[in-house]
Amino acid sequence: MNKEEFDINQELEQMRQDYADLKERFDKQQIINKELIENAMKKDVRRLFLSKKTLPVGIALAVVAVVLCFVMGYPWWLPVSLIIYSLIFFPGIFWVYKGVRAEDFYNGDILSTTQNLLRFKKRYIALVAGICLFFFAFVIAVTLHMTTMNISTELMWRRGIIVAILCIVTLALEYFSARGLLKSCDDIIQRLKIKE
């Protein structure tokens, strides 16, 4: 073997080693990227199912609130409003999550999982719209009730402002919660597309 062939063989061997190093780095980077995507997916899936997991606590609190309203002698319309809200919200949560399962995000059919998530988003938006309509009707009912009470105008305004502030704070919390949940839903859909 002459010097020229020896140099070519050394260059080829060096190229093989460089290729093997690059392939190893690429494989490690792919593993790291896959782990990052899976961790982000787990976080979004936890966020997505938080409402469903806290449902028993919400039902228990609603029952306690209704019982306390009756025990403490509040006007009849307040516990009735809580019952109507519970009849909208709690069955609505079951309806929203119908067909959406956490295990499908990790090893299910990507196309059907994406379709289920898009249906989930539409149902969730409809539920939030129903809750907003309920609060709008609730504020009107409270306002009408306060006008029929035999109280001073100043006291009526104070109570009206308190009710309005409570409704605005509740709707603001619902808005930010819904925005975060829908963003998680969009992120999951994006990651499913990447996974595909």
PDB file of C-alpha atoms in Angstrom:
ATOM      1  CA  MET A   1       0.000   0.000   0.000  1.00  0.00           C
ATOM      2  CA  ASN A   2       1.461   3.303  -0.990  1.00  0.00           C
ATOM      3  CA  LYS A   3       1.258   6.543   0.952  1.00  0.00           C
ATOM      4  CA  GLU A   4      -1.592   7.930  -1.137  1.00  0.00           C
ATOM      5  CA  GLU A   5      -3.793   4.882  -0.471  1.00  0.00           C
ATOM      6  CA  PHE A   6      -2.882   5.006   3.205  1.00  0.00           C
ATOM      7  CA  ASP A   7      -3.949   8.682   3.422  1.00  0.00           C
ATOM      8  CA  ILE A   8      -7.236   7.911   1.664  1.00  0.00           C
ATOM      9  CA  ASN A   9      -7.909   5.033   4.060  1.00  0.00           C
ATOM     10  CA  GLN A  10      -7.157   7.273   7.043  1.00  0.00           C
ATOM     11  CA  GLU A  11      -9.496   9.951   5.691  1.00  0.00           C
ATOM     12  CA  LEU A  12     -12.223   7.371   5.125  1.00  0.00           C
ATOM     13  CA  GLU A  13     -11.745   5.999   8.643  1.00  0.00           C
ATOM     14  CA  GLN A  14     -11.877   9.534  10.060  1.00  0.00           C
ATOM     15  CA  MET A  15     -15.082  10.197   8.080  1.00  0.00           C
ATOM     16  CA  ARG A  16     -16.623   6.965   9.432  1.00  0.00           C
ATOM     17  CA  GLN A  17     -15.788   7.987  12.999  1.00  0.00           C
ATOM     18  CA  ASP A  18     -17.139  11.504  12.428  1.00  0.00           C
ATOM     19  CA  TYR A  19     -20.303  10.033  10.929  1.00  0.00           C
ATOM     20  CA  ALA A  20     -20.702   7.655  13.887  1.00  0.00           C
ATOM     21  CA  ASP A  21     -20.217  10.568  16.338  1.00  0.00           C
ATOM     22  CA  LEU A  22     -22.740  12.725  14.491  1.00  0.00           C
ATOM     23  CA  LYS A  23     -25.245   9.869  14.371  1.00  0.00           C
ATOM     24  CA  GLU A  24     -24.818   9.266  18.104  1.00  0.00           C
ATOM     25  CA  ARG A  25     -25.323  12.975  18.858  1.00  0.00           C
ATOM     26  CA  PHE A  26     -28.357  13.094  16.570  1.00  0.00           C
ATOM     27  CA  ASP A  27     -29.889  10.043  18.281  1.00  0.00           C
ATOM     28  CA  LYS A  28     -29.290  11.582  21.723  1.00  0.00           C
ATOM     29  CA  GLN A  29     -30.862  14.869  20.547  1.00  0.00           C
ATOM     30  CA  GLN A  30     -33.886  12.975  19.203  1.00  0.00           C
ATOM     31  CA  ILE A  31     -34.291  11.209  22.553  1.00  0.00           C
ATOM     32  CA  ILE A  32     -34.038  14.515  24.435  1.00  0.00           C
ATOM     33  CA  ASN A  33     -36.553  16.172  22.080  1.00  0.00           C
ATOM     34  CA  LYS A  34     -38.933  13.230  22.444  1.00  0.00           C
ATOM     35  CA  GLU A  35     -38.669  13.421  26.249  1.00  0.00           C
ATOM     36  CA  LEU A  36     -39.300  17.186  26.218  1.00  0.00           C
ATOM     37  CA  ILE A  37     -42.365  16.740  24.002  1.00  0.00           C
ATOM     38  CA  GLU A  38     -43.692  13.939  26.233  1.00  0.00           C
ATOM     39  CA  ASN A  39     -43.164  15.992  29.413  1.00  0.00           C
ATOM     40  CA  ALA A  40     -44.953  18.977  27.885  1.00  0.00           C
ATOM     41  CA  MET A  41     -47.739  16.649  26.715  1.00  0.00           C
ATOM     42  CA  LYS A  42     -48.138  15.205  30.233  1.00  0.00           C
ATOM     43  CA  LYS A  43     -48.401  18.707  31.698  1.00  0.00           C
ATOM     44  CA  ASP A  44     -51.074  19.715  29.174  1.00  0.00           C
ATOM     45  CA  VAL A  45     -53.023  16.473  29.661  1.00  0.00           C
ATOM     46  CA  ARG A  46     -53.009  17.025  33.460  1.00  0.00           C
ATOM     47  CA  ARG A  47     -54.314  20.560  32.874  1.00  0.00           C
ATOM     48  CA  LEU A  48     -56.967  19.246  30.511  1.00  0.00           C
ATOM     49  CA  PHE A  49     -58.329  16.717  33.010  1.00  0.00           C
ATOM     50  CA  LEU A  50     -58.136  18.948  36.103  1.00  0.00           C
ATOM     51  CA  SER A  51     -61.809  19.984  35.852  1.00  0.00           C
ATOM     52  CA  LYS A  52     -62.909  16.370  35.624  1.00  0.00           C
ATOM     53  CA  LYS A  53     -60.764  15.283  38.591  1.00  0.00           C
ATOM     54  CA  THR A  54     -62.070  18.051  40.857  1.00  0.00           C
ATOM     55  CA  LEU A  55     -65.705  17.321  39.964  1.00  0.00           C
ATOM     56  CA  PRO A  56     -66.522  15.337  43.168  1.00  0.00           C
ATOM     57  CA  VAL A  57     -65.212  18.201  45.312  1.00  0.00           C
ATOM     58  CA  GLY A  58     -67.322  20.681  43.333  1.00  0.00           C
ATOM     59  CA  ILE A  59     -70.460  18.571  43.722  1.00  0.00           C
ATOM     60  CA  ALA A  60     -69.870  18.241  47.471  1.00  0.00           C
ATOM     61  CA  LEU A  61     -69.354  22.007  47.834  1.00  0.00           C
ATOM     62  CA  ALA A  62     -72.533  22.717  45.854  1.00  0.00           C
ATOM     63  CA  VAL A  63     -74.571  20.381  48.079  1.00  0.00           C
ATOM     64  CA  VAL A  64     -73.124  21.995  51.228  1.00  0.00           C
ATOM     65  CA  ALA A  65     -73.874  25.494  49.853  1.00  0.00           C
ATOM     66  CA  VAL A  66     -77.499  24.592  49.048  1.00  0.00           C
ATOM     67  CA  VAL A  67     -78.023  23.028  52.486  1.00  0.00           C
ATOM     68  CA  LEU A  68     -76.461  26.078  54.194  1.00  0.00           C
ATOM     69  CA  CYS A  69     -78.752  28.405  52.216  1.00  0.00           C
ATOM     70  CA  PHE A  70     -81.807  26.552  53.488  1.00  0.00           C
ATOM     71  CA  VAL A  71     -80.487  26.261  57.063  1.00  0.00           C
ATOM     72  CA  MET A  72     -79.512  29.939  57.296  1.00  0.00           C
ATOM     73  CA  GLY A  73     -82.854  31.078  55.899  1.00  0.00           C
ATOM     74  CA  TYR A  74     -81.681  32.794  52.716  1.00  0.00           C
ATOM     75  CA  PRO A  75     -84.360  33.720  50.184  1.00  0.00           C
ATOM     76  CA  TRP A  76     -85.595  30.757  48.127  1.00  0.00           C
ATOM     77  CA  TRP A  77     -84.117  32.044  44.870  1.00  0.00           C
ATOM     78  CA  LEU A  78     -80.501  31.712  46.064  1.00  0.00           C
ATOM     79  CA  PRO A  79     -80.505  27.918  46.670  1.00  0.00           C
ATOM     80  CA  VAL A  80     -82.627  27.475  43.546  1.00  0.00           C
ATOM     81  CA  SER A  81     -79.993  29.431  41.579  1.00  0.00           C
ATOM     82  CA  LEU A  82     -77.252  27.203  43.001  1.00  0.00           C
ATOM     83  CA  ILE A  83     -79.235  24.102  42.033  1.00  0.00           C
ATOM     84  CA  ILE A  84     -79.808  25.409  38.491  1.00  0.00           C
ATOM     85  CA  TYR A  85     -76.111  26.250  38.168  1.00  0.00           C
ATOM     86  CA  SER A  86     -75.200  22.756  39.380  1.00  0.00           C
ATOM     87  CA  LEU A  87     -77.628  21.211  36.895  1.00  0.00           C
ATOM     88  CA  ILE A  88     -75.931  23.157  34.079  1.00  0.00           C
ATOM     89  CA  PHE A  89     -72.312  22.784  35.137  1.00  0.00           C
ATOM     90  CA  PHE A  90     -71.862  19.252  36.516  1.00  0.00           C
ATOM     91  CA  PRO A  91     -73.665  17.292  33.774  1.00  0.00           C
ATOM     92  CA  GLY A  92     -72.039  19.699  31.310  1.00  0.00           C
ATOM     93  CA  ILE A  93     -68.581  18.569  32.471  1.00  0.00           C
ATOM     94  CA  PHE A  94     -69.512  14.922  31.789  1.00  0.00           C
ATOM     95  CA  TRP A  95     -70.821  15.923  28.346  1.00  0.00           C
ATOM     96  CA  VAL A  96     -67.675  17.912  27.535  1.00  0.00           C
ATOM     97  CA  TYR A  97     -65.340  15.027  28.404  1.00  0.00           C
ATOM     98  CA  LYS A  98     -67.388  12.380  26.600  1.00  0.00           C
ATOM     99  CA  GLY A  99     -65.025  10.333  24.432  1.00  0.00           C
ATOM    100  CA  VAL A 100     -61.850  12.060  25.682  1.00  0.00           C
ATOM    101  CA  ARG A 101     -59.484   9.729  27.528  1.00  0.00           C
ATOM    102  CA  ALA A 102     -55.991  10.499  28.795  1.00  0.00           C
ATOM    103  CA  GLU A 103     -54.458   7.240  27.581  1.00  0.00           C
ATOM    104  CA  ASP A 104     -55.432   8.054  23.977  1.00  0.00           C
ATOM    105  CA  PHE A 105     -52.975  10.957  23.952  1.00  0.00           C
ATOM    106  CA  TYR A 106     -50.012   8.684  24.474  1.00  0.00           C
ATOM    107  CA  ASN A 107     -50.819   5.566  22.493  1.00  0.00           C
ATOM    108  CA  GLY A 108     -54.115   6.064  20.694  1.00  0.00           C
ATOM    109  CA  ASP A 109     -54.971   6.785  17.108  1.00  0.00           C
ATOM    110  CA  ILE A 110     -53.714  10.315  16.438  1.00  0.00           C
ATOM    111  CA  LEU A 111     -56.474  11.246  13.984  1.00  0.00           C
ATOM    112  CA  SER A 112     -59.372  10.152  16.218  1.00  0.00           C
ATOM    113  CA  THR A 113     -57.709  11.693  19.286  1.00  0.00           C
ATOM    114  CA  THR A 114     -57.383  15.009  17.437  1.00  0.00           C
ATOM    115  CA  GLN A 115     -61.050  14.818  16.376  1.00  0.00           C
ATOM    116  CA  ASN A 116     -62.081  14.112  19.980  1.00  0.00           C
ATOM    117  CA  LEU A 117     -60.073  17.124  21.157  1.00  0.00           C
ATOM    118  CA  LEU A 118     -61.697  19.391  18.577  1.00  0.00           C
ATOM    119  CA  ARG A 119     -65.138  18.154  19.720  1.00  0.00           C
ATOM    120  CA  PHE A 120     -64.039  18.724  23.329  1.00  0.00           C
ATOM    121  CA  LYS A 121     -63.124  22.340  22.521  1.00  0.00           C
ATOM    122  CA  LYS A 122     -66.508  23.033  20.897  1.00  0.00           C
ATOM    123  CA  ARG A 123     -68.387  21.476  23.811  1.00  0.00           C
ATOM    124  CA  TYR A 124     -66.284  23.327  26.374  1.00  0.00           C
ATOM    125  CA  ILE A 125     -66.933  26.650  24.658  1.00  0.00           C
ATOM    126  CA  ALA A 126     -70.666  25.855  24.623  1.00  0.00           C
ATOM    127  CA  LEU A 127     -70.552  25.033  28.356  1.00  0.00           C
ATOM    128  CA  VAL A 128     -68.733  28.270  29.178  1.00  0.00           C
ATOM    129  CA  ALA A 129     -71.279  30.211  27.085  1.00  0.00           C
ATOM    130  CA  GLY A 130     -74.077  28.517  29.059  1.00  0.00           C
ATOM    131  CA  ILE A 131     -72.417  29.498  32.333  1.00  0.00           C
ATOM    132  CA  CYS A 132     -72.091  33.109  31.160  1.00  0.00           C
ATOM    133  CA  LEU A 133     -75.776  33.180  30.186  1.00  0.00           C
ATOM    134  CA  PHE A 134     -76.669  31.782  33.595  1.00  0.00           C
ATOM    135  CA  PHE A 135     -74.717  34.540  35.360  1.00  0.00           C
ATOM    136  CA  PHE A 136     -76.346  37.164  33.155  1.00  0.00           C
ATOM    137  CA  ALA A 137     -79.810  35.822  34.091  1.00  0.00           C
ATOM    138  CA  PHE A 138     -78.722  35.570  37.738  1.00  0.00           C
ATOM    139  CA  VAL A 139     -77.693  39.242  37.868  1.00  0.00           C
ATOM    140  CA  ILE A 140     -81.024  40.268  36.311  1.00  0.00           C
ATOM    141  CA  ALA A 141     -82.965  38.095  38.792  1.00  0.00           C
ATOM    142  CA  VAL A 142     -81.028  39.487  41.763  1.00  0.00           C
ATOM    143  CA  THR A 143     -81.572  43.028  40.528  1.00  0.00           C
ATOM    144  CA  LEU A 144     -85.305  42.446  40.155  1.00  0.00           C
ATOM    145  CA  HIS A 145     -85.469  40.838  43.581  1.00  0.00           C
ATOM    146  CA  MET A 146     -83.672  43.763  45.224  1.00  0.00           C
ATOM    147  CA  THR A 147     -86.047  46.261  43.657  1.00  0.00           C
ATOM    148  CA  THR A 148     -88.992  44.448  45.270  1.00  0.00           C
ATOM    149  CA  MET A 149     -87.386  44.465  48.716  1.00  0.00           C
ATOM    150  CA  ASN A 150     -88.286  47.158  51.182  1.00  0.00           C
ATOM    151  CA  ILE A 151     -84.756  48.533  51.619  1.00  0.00           C
ATOM    152  CA  SER A 152     -83.187  51.909  51.084  1.00  0.00           C
ATOM    153  CA  THR A 153     -81.813  52.845  47.684  1.00  0.00           C
ATOM    154  CA  GLU A 154     -78.317  53.136  49.127  1.00  0.00           C
ATOM    155  CA  LEU A 155     -78.409  49.603  50.569  1.00  0.00           C
ATOM    156  CA  MET A 156     -79.876  48.276  47.328  1.00  0.00           C
ATOM    157  CA  TRP A 157     -76.995  49.849  45.352  1.00  0.00           C
ATOM    158  CA  ARG A 158     -74.403  48.398  47.735  1.00  0.00           C
ATOM    159  CA  ARG A 159     -75.842  44.914  47.400  1.00  0.00           C
ATOM    160  CA  GLY A 160     -76.128  45.308  43.643  1.00  0.00           C
ATOM    161  CA  ILE A 161     -72.495  46.358  43.379  1.00  0.00           C
ATOM    162  CA  ILE A 162     -71.392  43.415  45.524  1.00  0.00           C
ATOM    163  CA  VAL A 163     -73.361  40.968  43.353  1.00  0.00           C
ATOM    164  CA  ALA A 164     -71.977  42.538  40.174  1.00  0.00           C
ATOM    165  CA  ILE A 165     -68.388  42.380  41.477  1.00  0.00           C
ATOM    166  CA  LEU A 166     -68.811  38.726  42.496  1.00  0.00           C
ATOM    167  CA  CYS A 167     -70.199  37.851  39.068  1.00  0.00           C
ATOM    168  CA  ILE A 168     -67.433  39.758  37.260  1.00  0.00           C
ATOM    169  CA  VAL A 169     -64.728  38.072  39.355  1.00  0.00           C
ATOM    170  CA  THR A 170     -66.308  34.645  38.762  1.00  0.00           C
ATOM    171  CA  LEU A 171     -66.559  35.248  35.009  1.00  0.00           C
ATOM    172  CA  ALA A 172     -62.983  36.550  34.892  1.00  0.00           C
ATOM    173  CA  LEU A 173     -61.739  33.430  36.686  1.00  0.00           C
ATOM    174  CA  GLU A 174     -63.771  31.268  34.311  1.00  0.00           C
ATOM    175  CA  TYR A 175     -62.345  33.157  31.321  1.00  0.00           C
ATOM    176  CA  PHE A 176     -58.719  32.693  32.392  1.00  0.00           C
ATOM    177  CA  SER A 177     -59.338  29.062  33.289  1.00  0.00           C
ATOM    178  CA  ALA A 178     -61.019  28.423  29.931  1.00  0.00           C
ATOM    179  CA  ARG A 179     -58.264  30.228  28.050  1.00  0.00           C
ATOM    180  CA  GLY A 180     -55.588  28.105  29.749  1.00  0.00           C
ATOM    181  CA  LEU A 181     -57.501  24.896  29.151  1.00  0.00           C
ATOM    182  CA  LEU A 182     -58.126  25.680  25.477  1.00  0.00           C
ATOM    183  CA  LYS A 183     -54.450  26.606  25.032  1.00  0.00           C
ATOM    184  CA  SER A 184     -53.470  23.250  26.524  1.00  0.00           C
ATOM    185  CA  CYS A 185     -55.876  21.600  24.116  1.00  0.00           C
ATOM    186  CA  ASP A 186     -54.294  23.411  21.148  1.00  0.00           C
ATOM    187  CA  ASP A 187     -50.804  22.488  22.371  1.00  0.00           C
ATOM    188  CA  ILE A 188     -51.784  18.820  22.620  1.00  0.00           C
ATOM    189  CA  ILE A 189     -53.150  18.929  19.053  1.00  0.00           C
ATOM    190  CA  GLN A 190     -49.870  20.483  17.850  1.00  0.00           C
ATOM    191  CA  ARG A 191     -47.802  17.831  19.624  1.00  0.00           C
ATOM    192  CA  LEU A 192     -49.976  15.061  18.188  1.00  0.00           C
ATOM    193  CA  LYS A 193     -49.284  16.463  14.708  1.00  0.00           C
ATOM    194  CA  ILE A 194     -45.551  16.496  15.455  1.00  0.00           C
ATOM    195  CA  LYS A 195     -45.782  12.938  16.774  1.00  0.00           C
ATOM    196  CA  GLU A 196     -47.503  11.880  13.566  1.00  0.00           C
TER     197      GLU A 196
END
